[in-house]
C-alpha positions as a LaTeX table, in Angstrom:
\begin{tabular}{lrrr}
\hline
Residue & $x$ (\AA) & $y$ (\AA) & $z$ (\AA) \\
\hline
Met1 & 2.97 & 190.25 & 10.44 \\
Gly2 & 3.12 & 188.35 & 13.72 \\
Leu3 & 6.13 & 186.96 & 15.56 \\
Tyr4 & 8.97 & 186.36 & 13.06 \\
Gln5 & 11.68 & 183.78 & 13.84 \\
Ile6 & 14.26 & 181.75 & 11.94 \\
Tyr7 & 14.93 & 178.19 & 13.14 \\
Thr8 & 17.94 & 176.26 & 11.89 \\
Ser9 & 18.69 & 172.54 & 12.12 \\
Glu10 & 21.54 & 170.44 & 10.80 \\
Ser11 & 22.06 & 166.84 & 9.78 \\
Val12 & 25.22 & 164.89 & 9.02 \\
Ser13 & 25.65 & 162.00 & 6.61 \\
Glu14 & 26.43 & 158.41 & 7.43 \\
Gly15 & 30.04 & 159.17 & 6.46 \\
His16 & 30.53 & 161.95 & 9.01 \\
Pro17 & 33.12 & 160.66 & 11.53 \\
Asp18 & 30.79 & 161.06 & 14.53 \\
Lys19 & 28.06 & 159.14 & 12.70 \\
Val20 & 30.51 & 156.42 & 11.67 \\
Ala21 & 31.29 & 156.03 & 15.38 \\
Asp22 & 27.57 & 155.83 & 16.20 \\
Gln23 & 27.03 & 153.21 & 13.52 \\
Ile24 & 29.89 & 151.05 & 14.78 \\
Ser25 & 28.52 & 151.20 & 18.33 \\
Asp26 & 25.01 & 150.28 & 17.18 \\
Ala27 & 26.24 & 147.57 & 14.81 \\
Leu28 & 27.98 & 145.95 & 17.77 \\
Leu29 & 24.85 & 146.33 & 19.90 \\
Asp30 & 22.80 & 144.57 & 17.20 \\
Glu31 & 25.26 & 141.69 & 17.07 \\
Phe32 & 25.21 & 141.19 & 20.85 \\
Leu33 & 21.41 & 141.38 & 21.10 \\
Ala34 & 20.94 & 139.01 & 18.15 \\
Gln35 & 22.73 & 136.30 & 20.10 \\
Asp36 & 21.68 & 137.33 & 23.61 \\
Pro37 & 18.55 & 139.53 & 23.87 \\
Thr38 & 19.30 & 140.16 & 27.55 \\
Ala39 & 22.83 & 141.43 & 26.93 \\
Arg40 & 23.85 & 144.59 & 28.78 \\
Val41 & 25.75 & 146.78 & 26.34 \\
Ala42 & 27.27 & 150.24 & 26.58 \\
Val43 & 29.81 & 150.61 & 23.78 \\
Glu44 & 31.64 & 153.80 & 22.76 \\
Thr45 & 33.70 & 154.31 & 19.60 \\
Met46 & 36.44 & 156.81 & 18.80 \\
Leu47 & 37.81 & 157.25 & 15.29 \\
Ala48 & 40.99 & 159.04 & 14.32 \\
His49 & 43.26 & 159.05 & 11.30 \\
Gly50 & 43.74 & 155.36 & 10.50 \\
Val51 & 42.46 & 153.93 & 13.79 \\
Ala52 & 39.21 & 152.84 & 15.45 \\
Val53 & 39.05 & 152.46 & 19.24 \\
Val54 & 36.10 & 150.71 & 20.87 \\
Ser55 & 35.60 & 150.61 & 24.62 \\
Gly56 & 32.79 & 150.20 & 27.11 \\
Glu57 & 30.94 & 147.64 & 29.19 \\
Val58 & 29.31 & 144.45 & 27.93 \\
Thr59 & 27.83 & 141.66 & 30.02 \\
Thr60 & 26.67 & 138.75 & 27.86 \\
Ala61 & 27.00 & 135.06 & 27.11 \\
Ala62 & 27.33 & 135.86 & 23.40 \\
Tyr63 & 30.52 & 135.87 & 21.38 \\
Val64 & 30.91 & 138.63 & 18.82 \\
Asp65 & 33.89 & 139.08 & 16.53 \\
Val66 & 34.21 & 142.77 & 17.38 \\
Gln67 & 36.95 & 143.54 & 14.86 \\
Arg68 & 34.98 & 141.97 & 12.02 \\
Val69 & 31.86 & 144.02 & 12.82 \\
Ile70 & 33.87 & 147.24 & 13.05 \\
Arg71 & 35.60 & 146.71 & 9.72 \\
Arg72 & 32.41 & 145.61 & 7.96 \\
Thr73 & 30.51 & 148.67 & 9.16 \\
Ile74 & 33.23 & 151.07 & 8.05 \\
Lys75 & 33.39 & 149.51 & 4.57 \\
Glu76 & 29.60 & 149.44 & 4.09 \\
Ile77 & 29.53 & 153.20 & 4.66 \\
Gly78 & 32.03 & 153.62 & 1.84 \\
Tyr79 & 35.35 & 153.98 & 3.63 \\
Asp80 & 37.29 & 151.29 & 1.80 \\
Asp81 & 40.30 & 153.26 & 0.61 \\
Thr82 & 42.69 & 155.60 & 2.43 \\
Arg83 & 42.24 & 158.09 & $-0.41$ \\
Val84 & 38.68 & 158.80 & 0.75 \\
Gly85 & 39.76 & 159.24 & 4.37 \\
Phe86 & 39.58 & 155.77 & 5.91 \\
Asp87 & 40.01 & 152.10 & 4.99 \\
Gly88 & 38.01 & 149.51 & 6.92 \\
Asp89 & 40.34 & 146.71 & 5.84 \\
Asn90 & 43.59 & 148.35 & 6.83 \\
Cys91 & 42.83 & 150.72 & 9.71 \\
Gly92 & 44.06 & 149.87 & 13.18 \\
Val93 & 41.43 & 148.52 & 15.59 \\
Leu94 & 41.80 & 148.67 & 19.37 \\
Val95 & 39.23 & 147.03 & 21.66 \\
Ala96 & 38.93 & 147.65 & 25.41 \\
Ile97 & 35.64 & 146.15 & 26.64 \\
Gln98 & 34.89 & 144.98 & 30.16 \\
Gly99 & 31.84 & 143.77 & 32.11 \\
Gln100 & 29.13 & 146.04 & 33.48 \\
Ser101 & 29.59 & 147.32 & 37.01 \\
Pro102 & 27.80 & 145.00 & 39.48 \\
Asp103 & 26.69 & 148.08 & 41.44 \\
Ile104 & 24.74 & 149.34 & 38.41 \\
Ala105 & 23.46 & 145.84 & 37.62 \\
Met106 & 21.83 & 145.61 & 41.06 \\
Gly107 & 19.31 & 148.31 & 40.17 \\
Val108 & 18.72 & 147.15 & 36.61 \\
Asp109 & 18.21 & 143.48 & 37.57 \\
Thr110 & 15.16 & 144.45 & 39.61 \\
Gly111 & 13.61 & 146.41 & 36.75 \\
Gly112 & 14.88 & 149.84 & 37.72 \\
Ala113 & 16.44 & 152.49 & 35.51 \\
Gly114 & 20.12 & 152.01 & 34.75 \\
Asp115 & 20.88 & 155.65 & 35.52 \\
Gln116 & 19.37 & 158.93 & 36.55 \\
Gly117 & 18.59 & 161.57 & 33.93 \\
Met118 & 16.05 & 163.54 & 31.92 \\
Met119 & 14.68 & 162.53 & 28.53 \\
Phe120 & 12.57 & 164.58 & 26.14 \\
Gly121 & 10.36 & 163.76 & 23.18 \\
Met122 & 8.64 & 166.06 & 20.72 \\
Ala123 & 5.95 & 166.00 & 18.05 \\
Thr124 & 4.48 & 168.76 & 15.91 \\
Asn125 & 1.90 & 168.65 & 13.14 \\
Glu126 & 3.97 & 170.78 & 10.76 \\
Thr127 & 5.14 & 167.66 & 8.84 \\
Ala128 & 3.51 & 164.33 & 7.97 \\
Glu129 & 5.94 & 162.47 & 10.24 \\
Leu130 & 5.14 & 164.95 & 13.05 \\
Met131 & 8.71 & 166.25 & 13.15 \\
Pro132 & 9.93 & 169.88 & 13.03 \\
Leu133 & 10.32 & 171.03 & 9.43 \\
Pro134 & 14.00 & 172.16 & 9.54 \\
Ile135 & 15.34 & 168.82 & 10.80 \\
Ser136 & 13.07 & 166.89 & 8.42 \\
Ile137 & 14.50 & 168.68 & 5.41 \\
Ala138 & 18.07 & 168.48 & 6.72 \\
His139 & 17.75 & 164.70 & 7.18 \\
Ala140 & 16.17 & 164.33 & 3.76 \\
Leu141 & 19.20 & 166.05 & 2.22 \\
Thr142 & 21.80 & 163.82 & 3.89 \\
Arg143 & 19.71 & 160.71 & 3.22 \\
Lys144 & 19.53 & 161.66 & $-0.47$ \\
Ala145 & 23.25 & 162.42 & $-0.51$ \\
Ala146 & 24.06 & 158.91 & 0.71 \\
Gln147 & 21.69 & 157.35 & $-1.82$ \\
Val148 & 23.18 & 159.33 & $-4.71$ \\
Arg149 & 26.72 & 158.44 & $-3.69$ \\
His150 & 25.97 & 154.70 & $-3.37$ \\
Asp151 & 24.02 & 154.60 & $-6.64$ \\
Asn152 & 26.59 & 156.51 & $-8.70$ \\
Ile153 & 30.08 & 156.25 & $-7.29$ \\
Lys154 & 31.46 & 157.78 & $-10.52$ \\
Met155 & 29.85 & 161.10 & $-9.61$ \\
Gly156 & 32.89 & 161.78 & $-7.46$ \\
Leu157 & 31.14 & 162.38 & $-4.14$ \\
Arg158 & 32.75 & 160.89 & $-1.03$ \\
Pro159 & 31.08 & 159.70 & 2.22 \\
Asp160 & 31.44 & 162.73 & 4.51 \\
Ala161 & 28.70 & 165.37 & 4.23 \\
Lys162 & 26.65 & 167.84 & 6.28 \\
Ser163 & 23.44 & 169.76 & 5.66 \\
Gln164 & 21.83 & 172.72 & 7.39 \\
Val165 & 18.41 & 174.24 & 6.78 \\
Ser166 & 16.97 & 177.53 & 8.05 \\
Val167 & 13.20 & 178.05 & 8.00 \\
Ile168 & 11.27 & 181.26 & 8.65 \\
Tyr169 & 8.44 & 180.86 & 11.18 \\
Glu170 & 5.60 & 183.30 & 11.74 \\
Asp171 & 3.51 & 182.97 & 14.88 \\
Gly172 & 5.02 & 179.55 & 15.53 \\
Arg173 & 4.25 & 178.08 & 12.10 \\
Pro174 & 6.77 & 177.42 & 9.30 \\
Lys175 & 6.34 & 179.75 & 6.32 \\
Arg176 & 9.29 & 179.36 & 3.96 \\
Ile177 & 12.76 & 177.94 & 3.55 \\
Glu178 & 15.35 & 180.70 & 3.85 \\
Thr179 & 18.80 & 179.04 & 3.62 \\
Val180 & 20.18 & 175.63 & 2.64 \\
Val181 & 23.78 & 174.66 & 3.38 \\
Ile182 & 25.46 & 171.55 & 2.01 \\
Ser183 & 29.10 & 170.61 & 2.57 \\
His184 & 29.97 & 167.44 & 0.67 \\
Gln185 & 33.30 & 165.65 & 0.48 \\
His186 & 34.44 & 165.08 & $-3.11$ \\
Asp187 & 37.21 & 163.71 & $-5.29$ \\
Glu188 & 40.13 & 166.08 & $-5.69$ \\
Ser189 & 39.64 & 166.03 & $-9.48$ \\
Leu190 & 36.35 & 167.94 & $-9.20$ \\
Ser191 & 36.25 & 171.72 & $-9.40$ \\
Gln192 & 34.11 & 173.80 & $-7.06$ \\
Asp193 & 31.70 & 174.54 & $-9.90$ \\
Glu194 & 31.35 & 170.84 & $-10.69$ \\
Val195 & 30.63 & 169.98 & $-7.05$ \\
Lys196 & 28.01 & 172.73 & $-6.79$ \\
Ala197 & 26.29 & 171.64 & $-9.98$ \\
Arg198 & 26.20 & 167.96 & $-9.02$ \\
Val199 & 25.01 & 168.59 & $-5.46$ \\
Met200 & 22.28 & 170.96 & $-6.61$ \\
Glu201 & 21.05 & 168.75 & $-9.44$ \\
Ala202 & 21.24 & 165.33 & $-7.78$ \\
Ile203 & 20.54 & 166.17 & $-4.13$ \\
Val204 & 19.10 & 169.59 & $-3.36$ \\
Arg205 & 16.53 & 170.04 & $-6.13$ \\
Pro206 & 14.98 & 166.54 & $-5.82$ \\
Val207 & 14.61 & 166.93 & $-2.05$ \\
Leu208 & 13.16 & 170.45 & $-2.14$ \\
Ala209 & 10.64 & 169.33 & $-4.74$ \\
Asp210 & 8.87 & 167.58 & $-1.85$ \\
Tyr211 & 8.68 & 170.86 & 0.09 \\
Glu212 & 7.39 & 173.20 & $-2.63$ \\
Arg213 & 4.79 & 174.73 & $-0.33$ \\
Tyr214 & 7.64 & 176.23 & 1.69 \\
Ile215 & 9.45 & 177.75 & $-1.30$ \\
Asp216 & 8.37 & 181.36 & $-1.61$ \\
Gly217 & 10.97 & 183.62 & $-3.18$ \\
Asp218 & 14.70 & 183.02 & $-3.48$ \\
Ile219 & 16.50 & 180.56 & $-1.22$ \\
Thr220 & 20.10 & 181.29 & $-0.21$ \\
Tyr221 & 22.34 & 178.32 & $-1.02$ \\
His222 & 25.81 & 177.65 & 0.38 \\
Ile223 & 27.35 & 174.61 & $-1.32$ \\
Asn224 & 30.81 & 173.74 & 0.01 \\
Pro225 & 31.28 & 177.33 & 1.22 \\
Thr226 & 34.95 & 176.80 & 2.13 \\
Gly227 & 35.64 & 176.09 & $-1.54$ \\
Arg228 & 37.16 & 172.62 & $-1.12$ \\
Phe229 & 36.25 & 169.45 & 0.82 \\
Val230 & 38.57 & 166.62 & $-0.25$ \\
Ile231 & 39.94 & 165.54 & 3.14 \\
Gly232 & 37.04 & 164.15 & 5.15 \\
Gly233 & 35.94 & 161.37 & 7.47 \\
Pro234 & 38.31 & 160.39 & 10.28 \\
Ala235 & 41.24 & 161.75 & 8.26 \\
Gly236 & 39.84 & 165.24 & 8.65 \\
Asp237 & 38.17 & 165.10 & 12.05 \\
Thr238 & 38.03 & 162.76 & 15.04 \\
Gly239 & 34.76 & 160.88 & 15.44 \\
Leu240 & 33.06 & 160.02 & 18.73 \\
Thr241 & 29.91 & 158.12 & 19.64 \\
Gly242 & 27.19 & 160.38 & 21.00 \\
Arg243 & 28.49 & 163.71 & 19.77 \\
Lys244 & 25.53 & 164.43 & 17.48 \\
Ile245 & 22.67 & 164.26 & 20.00 \\
Ile246 & 20.81 & 167.25 & 18.54 \\
Val247 & 21.08 & 165.81 & 15.02 \\
Asp248 & 19.77 & 162.54 & 16.47 \\
Thr249 & 16.68 & 164.20 & 17.94 \\
Tyr250 & 14.82 & 167.37 & 16.91 \\
Gly251 & 17.44 & 169.72 & 15.56 \\
Gly252 & 17.41 & 172.05 & 18.55 \\
Met253 & 13.64 & 172.58 & 18.52 \\
Cys254 & 13.25 & 170.65 & 21.78 \\
Pro255 & 15.18 & 170.43 & 25.08 \\
His256 & 17.69 & 167.61 & 25.43 \\
Gly257 & 18.60 & 165.81 & 28.63 \\
Gly258 & 22.18 & 165.26 & 27.49 \\
Gly259 & 22.25 & 161.48 & 27.17 \\
Ala260 & 23.33 & 159.89 & 23.90 \\
Phe261 & 21.71 & 156.82 & 22.34 \\
Ser262 & 23.98 & 154.71 & 20.16 \\
Gly263 & 25.72 & 151.68 & 21.60 \\
Lys264 & 23.34 & 151.40 & 24.57 \\
Asp265 & 20.99 & 148.47 & 25.14 \\
Pro266 & 17.33 & 149.28 & 25.95 \\
Thr267 & 17.73 & 148.99 & 29.72 \\
Lys268 & 19.50 & 152.35 & 29.44 \\
Val269 & 16.77 & 154.96 & 29.80 \\
Asp270 & 18.92 & 157.52 & 28.00 \\
Arg271 & 17.79 & 155.65 & 24.92 \\
Ser272 & 14.57 & 153.78 & 25.67 \\
Ala273 & 12.86 & 156.55 & 27.65 \\
Ala274 & 13.68 & 159.08 & 24.92 \\
Tyr275 & 11.90 & 156.74 & 22.51 \\
Met276 & 8.91 & 156.55 & 24.85 \\
Ala277 & 8.82 & 160.33 & 25.25 \\
Arg278 & 8.71 & 160.73 & 21.46 \\
His279 & 6.00 & 158.04 & 21.19 \\
Ile280 & 3.83 & 159.74 & 23.80 \\
Ala281 & 4.26 & 163.18 & 22.24 \\
Lys282 & 3.42 & 161.81 & 18.81 \\
Cys283 & 0.31 & 160.04 & 20.11 \\
Val284 & $-0.85$ & 163.25 & 21.84 \\
Val285 & $-0.57$ & 165.19 & 18.57 \\
Ala286 & $-2.04$ & 162.36 & 16.47 \\
Ala287 & $-5.00$ & 162.20 & 18.86 \\
Gly288 & $-5.71$ & 165.87 & 18.19 \\
Leu289 & $-5.07$ & 166.86 & 21.81 \\
Ala290 & $-2.42$ & 169.41 & 20.78 \\
Glu291 & $-0.72$ & 170.72 & 17.64 \\
Arg292 & 2.69 & 170.64 & 19.29 \\
Cys293 & 3.86 & 168.67 & 22.32 \\
Val294 & 7.06 & 168.15 & 24.28 \\
Val295 & 7.15 & 165.33 & 26.83 \\
Gly296 & 9.75 & 165.37 & 29.59 \\
Leu297 & 10.57 & 162.30 & 31.70 \\
Ala298 & 13.04 & 162.01 & 34.59 \\
Tyr299 & 14.38 & 158.86 & 36.23 \\
Ala300 & 16.34 & 157.86 & 39.33 \\
Ile301 & 18.84 & 155.00 & 39.13 \\
Gly302 & 17.32 & 151.73 & 40.33 \\
Val303 & 13.76 & 153.15 & 40.35 \\
Ala304 & 11.34 & 151.76 & 37.75 \\
Gln305 & 8.81 & 154.52 & 37.11 \\
Pro306 & 9.86 & 158.08 & 36.22 \\
Val307 & 10.07 & 160.53 & 39.10 \\
Ser308 & 8.41 & 163.19 & 36.93 \\
Val309 & 6.23 & 163.32 & 33.81 \\
Asn310 & 5.74 & 166.73 & 32.21 \\
Leu311 & 3.96 & 167.92 & 29.07 \\
Glu312 & 4.29 & 171.28 & 27.31 \\
Thr313 & 1.81 & 172.04 & 24.52 \\
Phe314 & 2.63 & 175.73 & 23.88 \\
Gly315 & $-0.98$ & 176.84 & 24.09 \\
Thr316 & $-2.07$ & 174.49 & 21.29 \\
Glu317 & $-3.89$ & 172.00 & 23.55 \\
Thr318 & $-7.55$ & 171.23 & 22.89 \\
Ile319 & $-8.27$ & 169.95 & 26.42 \\
Asp320 & $-6.81$ & 170.68 & 29.85 \\
Ile321 & $-3.12$ & 169.68 & 30.09 \\
Ala322 & $-3.64$ & 168.01 & 33.46 \\
Thr323 & $-6.19$ & 165.72 & 31.79 \\
Ile324 & $-3.71$ & 164.84 & 29.04 \\
Val325 & $-1.07$ & 163.98 & 31.65 \\
Glu326 & $-3.48$ & 161.72 & 33.52 \\
Arg327 & $-4.43$ & 159.92 & 30.32 \\
Val328 & $-0.77$ & 159.45 & 29.47 \\
Lys329 & 0.00 & 157.97 & 32.89 \\
Ser330 & $-3.00$ & 155.65 & 32.61 \\
Asn331 & $-2.14$ & 154.33 & 29.15 \\
Phe332 & 1.66 & 154.06 & 29.05 \\
Asp333 & 3.97 & 152.01 & 31.26 \\
Met334 & 7.07 & 154.19 & 31.42 \\
Ser335 & 9.24 & 151.77 & 33.40 \\
Pro336 & 12.29 & 150.38 & 31.58 \\
Asn337 & 10.73 & 146.91 & 31.37 \\
Gly338 & 7.40 & 148.39 & 30.25 \\
Ile339 & 9.09 & 150.40 & 27.48 \\
Ile340 & 11.15 & 147.41 & 26.31 \\
Lys341 & 8.02 & 145.27 & 26.09 \\
His342 & 5.91 & 148.00 & 24.44 \\
Phe343 & 8.38 & 148.41 & 21.55 \\
Asn344 & 9.90 & 144.90 & 21.59 \\
Leu345 & 13.27 & 146.60 & 21.98 \\
Arg346 & 15.30 & 143.46 & 22.63 \\
Ser347 & 14.83 & 142.39 & 19.00 \\
His348 & 14.96 & 145.83 & 17.39 \\
Lys349 & 17.72 & 146.58 & 14.86 \\
Tyr350 & 19.46 & 149.75 & 16.02 \\
Leu351 & 21.99 & 150.40 & 13.24 \\
Pro352 & 19.45 & 152.29 & 11.06 \\
Thr353 & 18.80 & 154.75 & 13.92 \\
Ala354 & 22.45 & 155.87 & 13.74 \\
Lys355 & 22.16 & 157.25 & 10.19 \\
Asn356 & 19.44 & 159.89 & 9.80 \\
Gly357 & 18.12 & 160.54 & 13.26 \\
His358 & 16.25 & 158.37 & 15.73 \\
Phe359 & 12.85 & 159.93 & 15.06 \\
Gly360 & 10.56 & 160.41 & 12.08 \\
Asn361 & 11.27 & 157.04 & 10.42 \\
Pro362 & 8.02 & 155.01 & 10.24 \\
Ala363 & 10.02 & 151.77 & 10.43 \\
Phe364 & 10.85 & 152.46 & 14.09 \\
Ala365 & 8.38 & 151.01 & 16.61 \\
Trp366 & 8.16 & 154.21 & 18.69 \\
Glu367 & 6.88 & 156.11 & 15.65 \\
Arg368 & 3.54 & 154.28 & 15.54 \\
Thr369 & 0.45 & 156.13 & 16.72 \\
Asp370 & $-1.99$ & 153.25 & 17.27 \\
Glu371 & $-2.22$ & 154.21 & 20.94 \\
Ala372 & $-3.49$ & 157.71 & 20.09 \\
Ala373 & $-7.07$ & 156.41 & 20.13 \\
Ala374 & $-6.77$ & 155.55 & 23.84 \\
Leu375 & $-5.78$ & 159.15 & 24.65 \\
Lys376 & $-8.89$ & 160.67 & 23.08 \\
Gly377 & $-10.97$ & 159.63 & 26.10 \\
\hline
\end{tabular}
């Protein structure tokens, strides 16, 4: 046996309070950009028991009914009754939004980055979507949980849920699923045994059926390990935009620069450059230049092109890394304006990115690999 490791990644459902906050921020971003594609938006949301607070900076000619968007988003998730933890119709809503700082705007208006920072993107050939296996399964579980709950509300499952998946790796390759954890909010009328049975039958087994090649021996399951999960959503825990940045990316399998995504328009490189880093890494792997790739970009405020471009291929590269870097620099414009144009980010719908991660969904423009052909040389 070679090197033996266990990697664990988590996902949280659309009803987790932090994800509700992300969805509100991105729903507002979508509304502003729909009316004014050049809007500058940086919106943060905080949720507590019975209240939603939205603050940030917005510079736009558009008019958006902020309260209406907030309440609609909360209700669409499933929080429409205080008994489930939140009520979009009756919660308090506080709004504190102002214009963007003119000092920041000076650098952005000339095509520069809106802030300094580091952004990372990753791709690996261990899944069809070129994502790490643990986060792929974890997202599949929370995505299935939301689908089951919406399709069969009488099942007694409520919006808040979390998943966690541990996978055994040998010599850097995934071998088998070791542990699956699901915590799912439920009606108080359900017993622990009923919750376990329904979660296993409707969520866990259908998802794992797609990963049979990684089932070898017994899997350890922890379903609602505390024994009860009735109080959830903002009634059980405060929610904040940007607090699930590892869930949003690669589940801890890749470095993270620290910047969050949701609520930020594409001039913010925290978001757009992270999308470009993922796109580049995915194209490198799709081109057959490496089995695994992490791309790191760094920017200075007001400066268009990144101050550094780094690639790590973990010894899986098929040609010299320096050659890959040169091909990347020759084929991708990594300036904010170049990234926005490449992915048509001013007309992108961002709300879906705030539900099951920002990467791995083929509907997102940065997930395409058409440009891989240009990297082959």
